[in-house]
Amino acid sequence: MELAQGLVAIGAGLAIMTGMMTGLGQGFAAGKAVEAVGRNPEAENKIRSMLILGAAIAETCAIYGMLIAFILMFIY
Amino acid sequence: MIGNITIQIQAEVISIIVVSLVIFAFVFVVNKKVKTANIYEKPKGILLIATIFVEALAKLTNDNVNHKSAANYAPYIAVLALYLLFSNFSGLLGLSQPTKNYSVTLTLALITFVLIQRASIKTVGITGYIKSFFEPSPFLFIMNFFSKIAPIISMSVRLFGNITSGSILMLMVYGFTAYLSGLFPIIGSINFIGPLIAPFLHFYFDLFVGAIQMFIFISLTTVFIGIELSQ
């Protein structure tokens, strides 16, 4: 029935909105990392690896949302 | 098909076999070169890659697992790193990545769960382990129980979600460029726009995301083990 398909599409669109605050949080972390490198330019490698690790862990919420959106789109 | 029974083999099983053969070939070649190498000169070529890899993993394991028995976990972490790296890169060869199957990532997360619980039991003993469920208050039993189950779900879904979403997005890009190529009259049956813009996306989705997720999986495993061993 087409009402069900339309509702599934709306649900997938709502699920992908978890990426909004993730972008904000990762941008904030990158800003703090740049400030830390400016304060201490010798620790650049350690700060870079810690930034990548922290950003990718904070990205898991957005990945959960994207996974649910893909499952909704392709299976229902 | 054997008689009336149909056996289905998923595409990831072939990928796991190919990845295992590649790892075996790499390790075999390094072994032969190590036996005939001169220890007083600098390594070059594949021996240099192997030296850098072993040093980096030993440093990572010893830093995250702050305990004297950290060297016991290093071989498993090294094999896990090689397996995850090559299996995330196997999307470049056109194979369906093994980590695109939730069974593979769930198995790896369950192995990590068993390692963490064993480290905890070895440190505080089994009575301390059962008593840790009821601290600081017996009403928090459910919360303590779920905080031990949570790393399994989060680590397996993180790895599975990253790799699967990357491969579905690449599939959609190839489908769209095939439609665009089909608009050309004679040469349209071959998708010639796809290989023009796909390598940049492959560089991000296969190489970058694969390497980062491998690094995160290993870091989280070693950090959780280190937390349990230091109590």
mmCIF file of C-alpha atoms in Angstrom:
data_model
loop_
_atom_site.group_PDB
_atom_site.id
_atom_site.type_symbol
_atom_site.label_atom_id
_atom_site.label_comp_id
_atom_site.label_asym_id
_atom_site.label_seq_id
_atom_site.Cartn_x
_atom_site.Cartn_y
_atom_site.Cartn_z
ATOM 1 C CA MET A 1 0.000 0.000 0.000
ATOM 2 C CA GLU A 2 1.367 3.377 -0.914
ATOM 3 C CA LEU A 3 0.675 5.028 2.403
ATOM 4 C CA ALA A 4 3.038 2.546 4.042
ATOM 5 C CA GLN A 5 5.744 3.254 1.478
ATOM 6 C CA GLY A 6 5.417 6.978 1.996
ATOM 7 C CA LEU A 7 5.620 6.610 5.764
ATOM 8 C CA VAL A 8 8.730 4.445 5.418
ATOM 9 C CA ALA A 9 10.354 7.160 3.334
ATOM 10 C CA ILE A 10 9.485 9.797 5.941
ATOM 11 C CA GLY A 11 10.942 7.569 8.644
ATOM 12 C CA ALA A 12 14.179 7.163 6.709
ATOM 13 C CA GLY A 13 14.411 10.918 6.311
ATOM 14 C CA LEU A 14 13.912 11.442 10.030
ATOM 15 C CA ALA A 15 16.540 8.826 10.876
ATOM 16 C CA ILE A 16 19.278 10.564 8.904
ATOM 17 C CA MET A 17 18.859 13.745 10.932
ATOM 18 C CA THR A 18 21.212 12.324 13.554
ATOM 19 C CA GLY A 19 24.016 13.778 11.452
ATOM 20 C CA MET A 20 23.156 17.360 12.358
ATOM 21 C CA MET A 21 24.625 17.549 15.822
ATOM 22 C CA THR A 22 27.467 15.235 14.885
ATOM 23 C CA GLY A 23 28.764 17.811 12.417
ATOM 24 C CA LEU A 24 28.582 20.484 15.103
ATOM 25 C CA GLY A 25 30.406 18.364 17.680
ATOM 26 C CA GLN A 26 33.193 17.297 15.333
ATOM 27 C CA GLY A 27 33.732 20.865 14.150
ATOM 28 C CA PHE A 28 34.039 21.943 17.769
ATOM 29 C CA ALA A 29 36.625 19.205 18.418
ATOM 30 C CA ALA A 30 38.619 20.234 15.343
ATOM 31 C CA GLY A 31 38.640 23.836 16.523
ATOM 32 C CA LYS A 32 39.993 22.847 19.903
ATOM 33 C CA ALA A 33 42.631 20.672 18.226
ATOM 34 C CA VAL A 34 43.806 23.537 16.028
ATOM 35 C CA GLU A 35 44.017 25.768 19.090
ATOM 36 C CA ALA A 36 46.068 23.145 20.941
ATOM 37 C CA VAL A 37 48.502 22.837 18.029
ATOM 38 C CA GLY A 38 48.857 26.614 17.983
ATOM 39 C CA ARG A 39 49.731 26.551 21.638
ATOM 40 C CA ASN A 40 52.219 23.659 21.369
ATOM 41 C CA PRO A 41 53.425 23.051 17.817
ATOM 42 C CA GLU A 42 55.686 20.136 18.692
ATOM 43 C CA ALA A 43 52.913 17.773 19.768
ATOM 44 C CA GLU A 44 51.256 17.902 16.365
ATOM 45 C CA ASN A 45 51.322 14.164 15.634
ATOM 46 C CA LYS A 46 49.821 13.183 18.955
ATOM 47 C CA ILE A 47 47.118 15.820 18.667
ATOM 48 C CA ARG A 48 46.290 14.698 15.137
ATOM 49 C CA SER A 49 45.853 11.052 16.079
ATOM 50 C CA MET A 50 43.785 11.955 19.125
ATOM 51 C CA LEU A 51 41.578 14.200 16.981
ATOM 52 C CA ILE A 52 40.943 11.436 14.442
ATOM 53 C CA LEU A 53 40.179 8.904 17.183
ATOM 54 C CA GLY A 54 37.799 11.210 19.030
ATOM 55 C CA ALA A 55 36.005 12.377 15.903
ATOM 56 C CA ALA A 56 35.428 8.851 14.633
ATOM 57 C CA ILE A 57 34.067 7.703 18.001
ATOM 58 C CA ALA A 58 31.679 10.652 18.094
ATOM 59 C CA GLU A 59 30.589 9.779 14.585
ATOM 60 C CA THR A 60 29.056 6.474 15.640
ATOM 61 C CA CYS A 61 25.721 8.127 16.459
ATOM 62 C CA ALA A 62 25.430 9.415 12.913
ATOM 63 C CA ILE A 63 26.426 5.993 11.577
ATOM 64 C CA TYR A 64 23.666 4.319 13.626
ATOM 65 C CA GLY A 65 21.139 6.707 12.090
ATOM 66 C CA MET A 66 22.413 6.168 8.560
ATOM 67 C CA LEU A 67 22.307 2.400 8.999
ATOM 68 C CA ILE A 68 18.669 2.537 10.125
ATOM 69 C CA ALA A 69 17.814 4.786 7.156
ATOM 70 C CA PHE A 70 19.442 2.364 4.707
ATOM 71 C CA ILE A 71 17.709 -0.643 6.246
ATOM 72 C CA LEU A 72 14.362 1.140 6.034
ATOM 73 C CA MET A 73 14.909 2.173 2.426
ATOM 74 C CA PHE A 74 16.118 -1.088 1.028
ATOM 75 C CA ILE A 75 14.176 -3.696 2.961
ATOM 76 C CA TYR A 76 10.751 -2.157 3.463
ATOM 77 C CA MET B 1 22.902 -28.831 -4.500
ATOM 78 C CA ILE B 2 23.228 -32.247 -2.904
ATOM 79 C CA GLY B 3 20.113 -34.228 -3.569
ATOM 80 C CA ASN B 4 17.245 -32.085 -2.324
ATOM 81 C CA ILE B 5 19.315 -29.770 -0.136
ATOM 82 C CA THR B 6 20.494 -26.462 -1.590
ATOM 83 C CA ILE B 7 23.566 -24.968 0.024
ATOM 84 C CA GLN B 8 24.026 -21.219 -0.221
ATOM 85 C CA ILE B 9 27.455 -19.727 0.144
ATOM 86 C CA GLN B 10 27.488 -16.020 0.867
ATOM 87 C CA ALA B 11 29.830 -13.832 -1.131
ATOM 88 C CA GLU B 12 31.765 -12.850 1.955
ATOM 89 C CA VAL B 13 33.027 -16.416 2.459
ATOM 90 C CA ILE B 14 35.013 -16.182 -0.785
ATOM 91 C CA SER B 15 36.368 -12.804 0.352
ATOM 92 C CA ILE B 16 37.497 -14.257 3.676
ATOM 93 C CA ILE B 17 39.355 -17.023 1.840
ATOM 94 C CA VAL B 18 41.052 -14.498 -0.472
ATOM 95 C CA VAL B 19 42.001 -12.226 2.451
ATOM 96 C CA SER B 20 43.432 -15.181 4.384
ATOM 97 C CA LEU B 21 45.518 -16.218 1.371
ATOM 98 C CA VAL B 22 46.856 -12.662 0.977
ATOM 99 C CA ILE B 23 47.809 -12.487 4.676
ATOM 100 C CA PHE B 24 49.441 -15.898 4.445
ATOM 101 C CA ALA B 25 51.465 -14.866 1.380
ATOM 102 C CA PHE B 26 52.587 -11.634 3.078
ATOM 103 C CA VAL B 27 53.674 -13.425 6.255
ATOM 104 C CA PHE B 28 55.427 -16.182 4.287
ATOM 105 C CA VAL B 29 57.461 -13.707 2.231
ATOM 106 C CA VAL B 30 58.454 -11.713 5.317
ATOM 107 C CA ASN B 31 59.493 -14.911 7.092
ATOM 108 C CA LYS B 32 61.777 -15.962 4.265
ATOM 109 C CA LYS B 33 63.368 -12.534 4.050
ATOM 110 C CA VAL B 34 63.901 -12.299 7.796
ATOM 111 C CA LYS B 35 65.817 -15.580 7.907
ATOM 112 C CA THR B 36 68.355 -14.429 5.299
ATOM 113 C CA ALA B 37 68.658 -10.791 6.372
ATOM 114 C CA ASN B 38 71.782 -9.142 7.702
ATOM 115 C CA ILE B 39 71.084 -7.650 11.108
ATOM 116 C CA TYR B 40 73.724 -4.966 10.813
ATOM 117 C CA GLU B 41 72.239 -3.095 7.885
ATOM 118 C CA LYS B 42 69.015 -1.166 7.527
ATOM 119 C CA PRO B 43 65.966 -3.051 6.287
ATOM 120 C CA LYS B 44 64.380 -2.039 3.037
ATOM 121 C CA GLY B 45 61.375 -3.034 1.022
ATOM 122 C CA ILE B 46 58.877 -5.388 2.547
ATOM 123 C CA LEU B 47 61.077 -5.944 5.595
ATOM 124 C CA LEU B 48 60.860 -2.217 6.376
ATOM 125 C CA ILE B 49 57.074 -2.331 6.234
ATOM 126 C CA ALA B 50 57.004 -5.341 8.549
ATOM 127 C CA THR B 51 59.397 -3.672 11.010
ATOM 128 C CA ILE B 52 57.355 -0.476 11.149
ATOM 129 C CA PHE B 53 54.144 -2.470 11.576
ATOM 130 C CA VAL B 54 55.451 -4.597 14.449
ATOM 131 C CA GLU B 55 56.964 -1.612 16.241
ATOM 132 C CA ALA B 56 53.838 0.504 15.915
ATOM 133 C CA LEU B 57 51.574 -2.269 17.190
ATOM 134 C CA ALA B 58 53.854 -3.152 20.086
ATOM 135 C CA LYS B 59 53.964 0.515 21.123
ATOM 136 C CA LEU B 60 50.192 0.880 20.843
ATOM 137 C CA THR B 61 49.500 -2.256 22.863
ATOM 138 C CA ASN B 62 51.997 -1.400 25.583
ATOM 139 C CA ASP B 63 50.715 2.155 25.887
ATOM 140 C CA ASN B 64 47.032 1.339 26.104
ATOM 141 C CA VAL B 65 47.306 -1.778 28.283
ATOM 142 C CA ASN B 66 49.269 -0.293 31.165
ATOM 143 C CA HIS B 67 50.230 -3.595 32.724
ATOM 144 C CA LYS B 68 53.156 -5.968 32.811
ATOM 145 C CA SER B 69 51.216 -8.649 30.937
ATOM 146 C CA ALA B 70 50.590 -6.392 27.953
ATOM 147 C CA ALA B 71 52.900 -8.430 25.724
ATOM 148 C CA ASN B 72 50.512 -11.387 25.934
ATOM 149 C CA TYR B 73 47.853 -9.516 24.003
ATOM 150 C CA ALA B 74 50.113 -8.125 21.300
ATOM 151 C CA PRO B 75 50.043 -11.111 18.880
ATOM 152 C CA TYR B 76 46.245 -11.206 18.792
ATOM 153 C CA ILE B 77 46.101 -7.442 18.265
ATOM 154 C CA ALA B 78 48.595 -7.703 15.391
ATOM 155 C CA VAL B 79 46.634 -10.435 13.617
ATOM 156 C CA LEU B 80 43.404 -8.517 14.182
ATOM 157 C CA ALA B 81 44.997 -5.402 12.672
ATOM 158 C CA LEU B 82 46.199 -7.277 9.570
ATOM 159 C CA TYR B 83 42.860 -9.023 9.113
ATOM 160 C CA LEU B 84 40.758 -5.871 9.476
ATOM 161 C CA LEU B 85 43.097 -3.820 7.260
ATOM 162 C CA PHE B 86 43.137 -6.291 4.376
ATOM 163 C CA SER B 87 39.477 -7.095 4.621
ATOM 164 C CA ASN B 88 38.490 -3.409 4.555
ATOM 165 C CA PHE B 89 40.779 -2.858 1.565
ATOM 166 C CA SER B 90 39.338 -5.791 -0.359
ATOM 167 C CA GLY B 91 36.622 -3.495 -1.686
ATOM 168 C CA LEU B 92 39.258 -2.157 -4.071
ATOM 169 C CA LEU B 93 39.571 -5.580 -5.686
ATOM 170 C CA GLY B 94 35.848 -5.762 -6.372
ATOM 171 C CA LEU B 95 35.160 -8.305 -3.644
ATOM 172 C CA SER B 96 32.336 -7.933 -1.146
ATOM 173 C CA GLN B 97 34.120 -7.016 2.070
ATOM 174 C CA PRO B 98 33.929 -9.601 4.888
ATOM 175 C CA THR B 99 33.098 -6.897 7.419
ATOM 176 C CA LYS B 100 30.015 -6.055 5.371
ATOM 177 C CA ASN B 101 28.433 -9.107 6.993
ATOM 178 C CA TYR B 102 27.204 -8.534 10.533
ATOM 179 C CA SER B 103 28.217 -12.057 11.552
ATOM 180 C CA VAL B 104 31.897 -11.262 11.078
ATOM 181 C CA THR B 105 31.878 -8.079 13.131
ATOM 182 C CA LEU B 106 29.699 -9.623 15.827
ATOM 183 C CA THR B 107 32.164 -12.502 16.140
ATOM 184 C CA LEU B 108 35.094 -10.123 16.533
ATOM 185 C CA ALA B 109 33.214 -8.076 19.136
ATOM 186 C CA LEU B 110 32.320 -11.249 21.060
ATOM 187 C CA ILE B 111 35.986 -12.272 21.111
ATOM 188 C CA THR B 112 36.802 -8.861 22.571
ATOM 189 C CA PHE B 113 34.037 -9.312 25.165
ATOM 190 C CA VAL B 114 35.485 -12.652 26.274
ATOM 191 C CA LEU B 115 38.978 -11.105 26.516
ATOM 192 C CA ILE B 116 37.716 -8.233 28.661
ATOM 193 C CA GLN B 117 35.794 -10.483 31.057
ATOM 194 C CA ARG B 118 38.736 -12.833 31.371
ATOM 195 C CA ALA B 119 41.073 -9.936 32.188
ATOM 196 C CA SER B 120 38.626 -8.740 34.822
ATOM 197 C CA ILE B 121 38.271 -12.181 36.418
ATOM 198 C CA LYS B 122 42.041 -12.622 36.434
ATOM 199 C CA THR B 123 42.540 -9.332 38.290
ATOM 200 C CA VAL B 124 39.891 -9.400 41.007
ATOM 201 C CA GLY B 125 38.955 -13.092 41.096
ATOM 202 C CA ILE B 126 35.527 -14.523 40.486
ATOM 203 C CA THR B 127 34.019 -13.365 43.786
ATOM 204 C CA GLY B 128 35.197 -9.825 43.090
ATOM 205 C CA TYR B 129 33.738 -10.073 39.592
ATOM 206 C CA ILE B 130 30.289 -11.063 40.862
ATOM 207 C CA LYS B 131 30.503 -8.484 43.610
ATOM 208 C CA SER B 132 31.214 -5.769 41.037
ATOM 209 C CA PHE B 133 27.682 -6.203 39.709
ATOM 210 C CA PHE B 134 26.262 -5.023 43.032
ATOM 211 C CA GLU B 135 28.483 -1.994 43.503
ATOM 212 C CA PRO B 136 27.854 0.693 44.576
ATOM 213 C CA SER B 137 24.280 -0.340 45.252
ATOM 214 C CA PRO B 138 22.316 -3.574 44.560
ATOM 215 C CA PHE B 139 19.656 -1.594 42.730
ATOM 216 C CA LEU B 140 22.151 -0.764 39.947
ATOM 217 C CA PHE B 141 22.437 -4.410 38.883
ATOM 218 C CA ILE B 142 20.717 -3.836 35.531
ATOM 219 C CA MET B 143 22.894 -0.823 34.773
ATOM 220 C CA ASN B 144 26.129 -2.682 35.553
ATOM 221 C CA PHE B 145 24.961 -5.611 33.464
ATOM 222 C CA PHE B 146 24.236 -3.405 30.462
ATOM 223 C CA SER B 147 27.480 -1.494 30.776
ATOM 224 C CA LYS B 148 29.270 -4.787 30.195
ATOM 225 C CA ILE B 149 27.091 -5.722 27.210
ATOM 226 C CA ALA B 150 27.250 -2.281 25.558
ATOM 227 C CA PRO B 151 30.771 -2.517 24.040
ATOM 228 C CA ILE B 152 29.744 -5.587 22.017
ATOM 229 C CA ILE B 153 26.865 -3.825 20.311
ATOM 230 C CA SER B 154 28.619 -0.516 19.822
ATOM 231 C CA MET B 155 31.843 -1.933 18.368
ATOM 232 C CA SER B 156 30.150 -4.390 16.036
ATOM 233 C CA VAL B 157 27.547 -1.929 14.741
ATOM 234 C CA ARG B 158 30.168 0.819 14.294
ATOM 235 C CA LEU B 159 32.366 -1.348 12.051
ATOM 236 C CA PHE B 160 29.427 -2.883 10.199
ATOM 237 C CA GLY B 161 27.670 0.447 9.657
ATOM 238 C CA ASN B 162 30.724 2.298 8.359
ATOM 239 C CA ILE B 163 31.707 -0.343 5.810
ATOM 240 C CA THR B 164 28.164 -1.153 4.673
ATOM 241 C CA SER B 165 27.146 2.476 4.199
ATOM 242 C CA GLY B 166 30.305 3.115 2.198
ATOM 243 C CA SER B 167 29.599 0.217 -0.111
ATOM 244 C CA ILE B 168 25.910 1.146 -0.576
ATOM 245 C CA LEU B 169 26.876 4.721 -1.445
ATOM 246 C CA MET B 170 29.412 3.449 -4.013
ATOM 247 C CA LEU B 171 26.702 1.215 -5.475
ATOM 248 C CA MET B 172 24.393 4.209 -5.851
ATOM 249 C CA VAL B 173 27.169 6.276 -7.483
ATOM 250 C CA TYR B 174 27.866 3.518 -9.998
ATOM 251 C CA GLY B 175 24.156 3.155 -10.734
ATOM 252 C CA PHE B 176 23.736 6.863 -11.340
ATOM 253 C CA THR B 177 26.762 7.078 -13.656
ATOM 254 C CA ALA B 178 25.488 4.033 -15.546
ATOM 255 C CA TYR B 179 22.200 5.874 -16.113
ATOM 256 C CA LEU B 180 24.075 8.972 -17.256
ATOM 257 C CA SER B 181 26.221 6.927 -19.636
ATOM 258 C CA GLY B 182 23.123 5.264 -21.029
ATOM 259 C CA LEU B 183 21.951 8.608 -22.390
ATOM 260 C CA PHE B 184 24.742 8.594 -24.975
ATOM 261 C CA PRO B 185 23.577 6.842 -28.175
ATOM 262 C CA ILE B 186 26.183 4.320 -29.274
ATOM 263 C CA ILE B 187 28.836 4.051 -26.578
ATOM 264 C CA GLY B 188 26.268 4.174 -23.818
ATOM 265 C CA SER B 189 26.155 0.487 -22.990
ATOM 266 C CA ILE B 190 29.507 0.751 -21.217
ATOM 267 C CA ASN B 191 29.628 2.848 -18.097
ATOM 268 C CA PHE B 192 32.477 5.212 -18.939
ATOM 269 C CA ILE B 193 31.614 8.054 -16.562
ATOM 270 C CA GLY B 194 31.841 5.844 -13.484
ATOM 271 C CA PRO B 195 35.594 5.173 -13.479
ATOM 272 C CA LEU B 196 36.217 8.913 -13.945
ATOM 273 C CA ILE B 197 34.730 10.086 -10.671
ATOM 274 C CA ALA B 198 34.702 6.897 -8.599
ATOM 275 C CA PRO B 199 38.409 6.692 -7.616
ATOM 276 C CA PHE B 200 38.169 9.752 -5.365
ATOM 277 C CA LEU B 201 35.203 8.226 -3.545
ATOM 278 C CA HIS B 202 36.987 4.884 -3.343
ATOM 279 C CA PHE B 203 39.937 6.663 -1.765
ATOM 280 C CA TYR B 204 37.715 7.966 1.027
ATOM 281 C CA PHE B 205 35.265 5.131 1.559
ATOM 282 C CA ASP B 206 37.581 2.168 1.166
ATOM 283 C CA LEU B 207 41.042 3.342 2.210
ATOM 284 C CA PHE B 208 40.447 6.118 4.736
ATOM 285 C CA VAL B 209 37.364 4.749 6.507
ATOM 286 C CA GLY B 210 38.775 1.213 6.490
ATOM 287 C CA ALA B 211 42.059 2.253 8.086
ATOM 288 C CA ILE B 212 40.396 4.530 10.666
ATOM 289 C CA GLN B 213 37.875 1.891 11.715
ATOM 290 C CA MET B 214 40.632 -0.672 12.110
ATOM 291 C CA PHE B 215 42.567 1.763 14.308
ATOM 292 C CA ILE B 216 39.495 2.500 16.413
ATOM 293 C CA PHE B 217 38.619 -1.179 16.889
ATOM 294 C CA ILE B 218 42.129 -1.957 18.083
ATOM 295 C CA SER B 219 42.361 1.096 20.318
ATOM 296 C CA LEU B 220 39.036 0.364 21.988
ATOM 297 C CA THR B 221 39.926 -3.288 22.545
ATOM 298 C CA THR B 222 43.241 -2.453 24.182
ATOM 299 C CA VAL B 223 41.811 0.421 26.240
ATOM 300 C CA PHE B 224 38.999 -1.739 27.639
ATOM 301 C CA ILE B 225 41.442 -4.510 28.524
ATOM 302 C CA GLY B 226 43.741 -1.965 30.150
ATOM 303 C CA ILE B 227 40.906 -0.582 32.281
ATOM 304 C CA GLU B 228 40.085 -4.040 33.590
ATOM 305 C CA LEU B 229 43.692 -4.983 34.274
ATOM 306 C CA SER B 230 44.491 -1.870 36.240
ATOM 307 C CA GLN B 231 41.883 -2.403 38.947
#
